[in-house]
Coordinates of C-alpha atoms and ligand atoms in Angstrom, one line a residue:
X17 CA -126.4 184.0 137.1
X18 CA -127.2 187.7 136.4
X19 CA -128.2 188.2 140.0
X20 CA -125.1 186.4 141.2
X21 CA -122.8 188.4 138.9
X22 CA -124.3 191.7 140.1
X23 CA -123.9 190.7 143.7
X24 CA -120.2 189.8 143.0
X25 CA -119.4 193.2 141.5
X26 CA -121.6 194.9 144.2
X27 CA -119.8 193.4 147.2
X28 CA -116.3 193.3 145.7
X29 CA -116.3 196.6 143.8
X30 CA -118.8 198.8 145.7
X31 CA -119.1 197.4 149.2
X32 CA -122.8 197.2 148.4
X33 CA -125.2 194.3 148.5
X34 CA -127.9 194.4 145.8
X35 CA -129.4 191.1 146.4
X36 CA -127.8 188.4 148.6
X37 CA -129.7 185.6 146.7
X38 CA -132.1 184.7 149.4
X39 CA -134.7 182.1 148.3
X40 CA -138.1 183.6 147.5
X41 CA -136.7 187.2 147.4
X42 CA -137.4 189.3 144.3
X43 CA -134.3 190.3 142.3
X44 CA -133.1 193.9 142.9
X45 CA -134.6 196.2 140.2
X46 CA -131.1 197.1 139.0
X47 CA -130.5 193.4 138.2
X48 CA -133.7 193.3 136.1
X49 CA -132.7 196.5 134.3
X50 CA -129.1 195.4 133.7
X51 CA -130.4 192.3 132.0
X52 CA -132.9 194.2 129.8
X53 CA -130.6 197.0 128.8
X54 CA -128.6 195.4 126.0
X55 CA -131.5 193.7 124.2
X56 CA -133.5 197.0 124.3
X57 CA -130.5 199.1 123.0
X58 CA -130.0 196.6 120.2
X59 CA -133.5 197.4 118.9
X60 CA -132.4 201.0 118.5
X61 CA -129.1 200.6 116.8
X62 CA -129.8 202.9 113.9
X63 CA -131.0 206.0 115.8
X64 CA -128.4 205.4 118.5
X65 CA -125.5 205.3 116.1
X66 CA -126.6 207.8 113.4
X67 CA -128.9 210.3 115.3
X68 CA -128.0 210.3 119.0
X69 CA -124.5 211.8 118.6
X70 CA -126.2 214.9 117.0
X71 CA -129.3 214.9 119.2
X72 CA -127.3 214.9 122.5
X73 CA -126.0 218.4 121.6
X74 CA -129.4 220.0 121.1
X75 CA -130.8 222.2 123.9
X76 CA -130.4 221.7 127.6
X77 CA -130.6 218.5 129.6
X78 CA -134.1 219.4 130.7
X79 CA -135.2 220.0 127.1
X80 CA -133.8 216.6 126.0
X81 CA -135.5 214.9 128.9
X82 CA -138.8 216.5 127.7
X83 CA -138.1 215.2 124.2
X84 CA -137.6 211.7 125.6
X85 CA -140.9 211.9 127.5
X86 CA -142.7 212.8 124.3
X87 CA -141.0 210.1 122.3
X88 CA -141.8 207.6 125.1
X89 CA -145.5 208.3 124.6
X90 CA -145.7 206.5 121.3
X91 CA -142.5 204.5 121.1
X92 CA -142.6 201.5 123.5
X93 CA -138.8 200.7 123.4
X94 CA -137.9 204.3 124.1
X95 CA -140.2 204.1 127.1
X96 CA -138.6 200.9 128.3
X97 CA -135.1 202.3 127.8
X98 CA -136.0 205.5 129.7
X99 CA -137.3 203.4 132.6
X100 CA -134.2 201.1 132.6
X101 CA -131.8 204.1 132.6
X102 CA -133.8 205.9 135.3
X103 CA -133.5 202.8 137.6
X104 CA -129.8 202.4 136.8
X105 CA -129.0 206.1 137.3
X106 CA -130.9 206.5 140.5
X107 CA -129.4 203.3 142.0
X108 CA -125.9 204.4 141.0
X109 CA -126.4 207.9 142.5
X110 CA -127.9 206.3 145.7
X111 CA -124.9 204.0 146.1
X112 CA -122.5 206.8 145.3
X113 CA -124.0 209.2 147.9
X114 CA -124.1 206.5 150.5
X115 CA -120.5 205.6 149.9
X116 CA -119.5 209.3 150.1
X117 CA -121.3 209.7 153.4
X118 CA -119.7 206.5 154.8
X119 CA -116.2 207.7 153.7
X120 CA -116.8 211.1 155.2
X121 CA -117.9 209.5 158.5
X122 CA -114.8 207.3 158.5
X123 CA -112.7 210.4 157.7
X124 CA -111.2 209.0 154.5
X125 CA -110.3 210.9 151.4
X126 CA -113.4 211.0 149.2
X127 CA -111.4 210.7 146.0
X128 CA -111.3 207.0 146.3
X129 CA -115.1 206.7 146.3
X130 CA -115.2 208.9 143.2
X131 CA -112.7 206.8 141.3
X132 CA -114.4 203.5 141.9
X133 CA -117.8 204.9 141.0
X134 CA -116.5 206.4 137.8
X135 CA -115.2 203.0 136.7
X136 CA -118.1 201.0 137.8
X137 CA -121.1 203.1 136.8
X138 CA -120.6 202.7 133.0
X139 CA -119.4 199.1 133.3
X140 CA -121.7 197.4 135.7
X141 CA -124.1 196.2 133.0
X142 CA -121.1 195.0 131.0
X143 CA -119.7 193.1 133.9
X144 CA -123.0 191.4 134.9
X145 CA -123.8 190.5 131.3
X146 CA -120.4 189.0 130.4
X147 CA -119.9 187.2 133.7
X148 CA -123.4 185.7 133.8
X149 CA -123.2 184.7 130.1
X150 CA -119.8 183.0 130.8
X151 CA -121.0 181.2 133.9
X152 CA -124.2 180.0 132.3
X153 CA -122.3 178.7 129.4
X154 CA -119.8 176.9 131.6
X155 CA -122.7 175.2 133.6
X156 CA -124.3 174.2 130.3
X157 CA -121.1 172.7 128.9
X158 CA -120.4 170.8 132.1
X159 CA -123.9 169.3 131.9
X160 CA -123.2 168.2 128.4
X161 CA -119.7 166.9 129.2
X162 CA -120.0 164.7 132.3
X163 CA -116.4 163.6 132.2
X164 CA -115.2 167.2 132.3
X165 CA -117.6 167.9 135.1
X166 CA -116.3 165.0 137.2
X167 CA -112.7 166.0 136.5
X168 CA -113.4 169.6 137.6
X169 CA -115.4 168.5 140.6
X170 CA -112.6 166.2 141.7
X171 CA -110.0 169.1 141.3
X172 CA -112.2 171.5 143.4
X173 CA -113.0 168.8 146.0
X174 CA -109.3 168.1 146.5
X175 CA -108.6 171.8 146.9
X176 CA -111.4 172.2 149.4
X177 CA -110.1 169.2 151.4
X178 CA -106.7 170.9 151.5
X179 CA -107.6 174.5 152.1
X180 CA -111.1 174.4 153.5
X181 CA -114.3 175.9 152.0
X182 CA -112.8 179.3 151.4
X183 CA -110.0 178.4 148.9
X184 CA -107.5 181.2 148.8
X185 CA -107.6 183.3 145.6
X186 CA -104.2 182.3 144.3
X187 CA -104.8 178.6 144.9
X188 CA -108.2 178.9 143.2
X189 CA -106.9 180.6 140.0
X190 CA -104.0 178.2 140.0
X191 CA -106.3 175.1 139.6
X192 CA -105.2 173.9 136.1
X193 CA -108.4 172.2 134.9
X194 CA -110.7 174.9 136.3
X195 CA -108.6 177.5 134.4
X196 CA -108.7 175.4 131.3
X197 CA -112.5 175.1 131.5
X198 CA -112.8 178.9 131.8
X199 CA -110.4 179.6 129.0
X200 CA -112.0 177.1 126.6
X201 CA -115.5 178.3 127.3
X202 CA -114.5 181.9 126.7
X203 CA -112.7 180.9 123.5
X204 CA -115.6 179.0 121.9
X205 CA -118.4 181.1 123.3
X206 CA -117.0 184.6 124.0
X207 CA -119.6 186.7 125.8
X208 CA -118.5 189.7 123.7
X209 CA -118.3 188.4 120.1
X210 CA -116.8 191.5 118.5
X211 CA -115.4 194.9 119.3
X212 CA -115.2 198.0 117.1
X213 CA -112.4 200.5 116.6
X214 CA -112.3 203.7 114.6
X215 CA -109.3 204.7 112.5
X216 CA -108.0 208.2 113.5
X217 CA -105.9 208.5 110.3
X218 CA -105.6 206.8 106.9
X219 CA -103.8 203.4 107.5
X220 CA -102.7 200.4 105.6
X221 CA -103.8 197.2 107.2
X222 CA -101.5 194.3 106.4
X223 CA -103.2 190.9 106.0
X224 CA -101.8 187.7 107.6
X225 CA -102.9 185.8 104.5
X226 CA -103.8 187.3 101.1
X227 CA -107.4 187.5 100.0
X228 CA -108.8 187.6 96.5
X229 CA -110.8 190.6 95.5
X230 CA -114.0 190.6 93.3
X231 CA -111.8 191.6 90.3
X232 CA -109.7 188.4 90.9
X233 CA -106.6 190.3 92.2
X234 CA -104.8 189.0 95.2
X235 CA -104.5 191.5 98.0
X236 CA -101.9 191.5 100.8
X237 CA -103.0 194.7 102.5
X238 CA -106.1 196.9 102.7
X239 CA -106.2 200.7 102.8
X240 CA -108.5 201.9 105.5
X241 CA -109.4 205.6 105.4
X242 CA -109.6 207.8 108.5
X243 CA -112.8 207.7 110.5
X244 CA -113.7 204.1 109.4
X245 CA -115.4 201.8 111.9
X246 CA -113.6 198.5 111.8
X247 CA -115.4 195.5 113.3
X248 CA -113.0 193.1 114.9
X249 CA -114.5 189.6 115.3
X250 CA -113.3 187.9 118.5
X251 CA -115.7 185.1 117.7
X252 CA -114.0 184.5 114.3
X253 CA -110.4 184.6 115.5
X254 CA -111.2 182.3 118.4
X255 CA -112.6 179.7 116.1
X256 CA -110.2 180.0 113.2
X257 CA -108.9 176.5 112.3
X258 CA -105.8 178.0 110.7
X259 CA -104.8 179.2 114.2
X260 CA -106.3 176.6 116.5
X261 CA -106.2 173.5 114.3
X262 CA -108.9 171.4 112.8
X263 CA -110.7 170.9 116.1
X264 CA -111.2 174.7 116.6
X265 CA -114.9 174.3 116.7
X266 CA -114.9 171.7 119.5
X267 CA -115.0 172.4 123.3
X268 CA -111.8 170.7 124.6
X269 CA -110.5 172.2 127.9
X270 CA -107.4 169.9 127.6
X271 CA -106.0 172.0 124.8
X272 CA -105.0 174.5 127.4
X273 CA -103.1 171.9 129.4
X274 CA -100.8 171.1 126.5
X275 CA -98.6 173.5 124.6
X276 CA -100.8 175.7 122.2
X277 CA -100.2 175.4 118.5
X278 CA -97.3 177.5 117.1
X279 CA -99.6 179.1 114.6
X280 CA -101.5 180.5 117.5
X281 CA -98.6 181.7 119.6
X282 CA -97.0 183.4 116.5
X283 CA -100.3 185.2 115.7
X284 CA -99.7 187.4 118.8
X285 CA -103.4 187.9 119.4
X286 CA -104.1 190.8 121.7
X287 CA -106.2 189.6 124.7
X288 CA -105.7 189.5 128.5
X289 CA -107.3 186.1 129.1
X290 CA -108.1 183.4 126.6
X291 CA -108.4 185.9 123.7
X292 CA -111.8 186.7 125.0
Ligands
LIG20 C1 -116.2 187.0 131.2 C2 -116.2 188.2 131.6 C3 -115.8 189.4 130.8 C4 -115.6 189.5 129.4 C5 -115.8 188.4 128.4 C6 -115.2 190.9 129.1 C7 -114.9 191.4 127.9 C8 -114.5 192.6 127.6 C9 -114.1 193.1 126.3 C10 -114.1 192.3 125.0 C11 -113.7 194.4 126.5 C12 -113.1 195.3 125.4 C13 -114.1 196.1 124.8 C14 -113.4 197.0 123.7 O1 -112.2 197.2 123.8 O2 -114.1 197.5 122.9 C15 -113.8 194.7 127.9 C16 -113.5 196.0 128.4 C17 -113.6 196.3 129.8 N1 -114.1 195.5 130.8 FE1 -114.7 193.5 130.6 N2 -115.2 191.6 130.3 C18 -115.5 190.7 131.3 C19 -115.6 191.0 132.7 C20 -115.3 192.2 133.2 C21 -115.4 192.5 134.7 C22 -115.7 191.5 135.7 C23 -115.0 193.8 134.8 C24 -114.9 194.7 136.0 C25 -115.0 194.3 137.3 C26 -114.8 194.4 133.5 C27 -114.4 195.7 133.2 C28 -114.0 196.1 132.0 C29 -113.6 197.5 131.7 C30 -113.4 198.6 132.8 C31 -113.3 197.6 130.3 C32 -112.8 198.8 129.5 C33 -111.3 198.7 129.5 C34 -110.7 199.8 128.6 O3 -111.4 200.3 127.7 O4 -109.5 200.0 128.8 N3 -115.0 193.4 132.6 N4 -114.3 193.6 128.5

């Protein structure tokens, strides 16, 4: 799934094929690195959050690289992260340069190439991880729920019979049960379980339902000082029985084919697709 997701973003976003999934062929090194990046960075959460913002301002880039080389001599994870980042950086630069040359030859404005690279470079790992997690989870849930699998298969087979193998995009995204399976999977198993936000000024956060403090007092709002990191749990809100009903913890694609509970609609959750 990781290799597939990388190939999707490669071909659609960059016009570049990393790895066309030929049997027996080794995955592209970028694909291996993209998969390892997040687990390795998680082992370094403390220095990354509390030390890196200061360290990146010390000395020149060459000096900082030298410091990384020293660190990598005795810290295995720093070595791993250095190698991962080197592969990702060099691959990105290679694709970027190749694209620039191609655009020059075709006589197009180079600005387009720059834009797309700027967007994709920091997000390729995000897109491969989230997409491959989502797809893997869908396949797993379909294996566990054969009735849903049959229903989805029938829907897709009927669309193929009507439109041929290459179902047009609008028809594909309009398949109701396929859409419900995607939404329900992203709801119950969001590939990104939480996001963080930082307050830029002192704010008062109103609560949808009051909570009781340690001193027994009921609170309807919380004061959040400036520069506080707030962790927003997508996972929690997507499984809240007060919003979704008592079956919030169950995987039921059909819930998206019926009107959603009023509690949910009125909660006005921000989210582009399935609150994911
Ligand atoms: C199932 C797949 C995906 C999931 C669950 C997902 C989830 C998310 C989440 C939760 C954020 C918000 C992070 C935050 O605000 O702190 C985000 C941001 C973003 N995602 Fe995805 N994503 C997915 C696929 C993709 C794909 C395929 C692309 C691009 C081709 C993409 C590009 C972006 C970009 C550019 C942002 C930053 C948007 C901004 O800050 O304005 N994502 N994604």
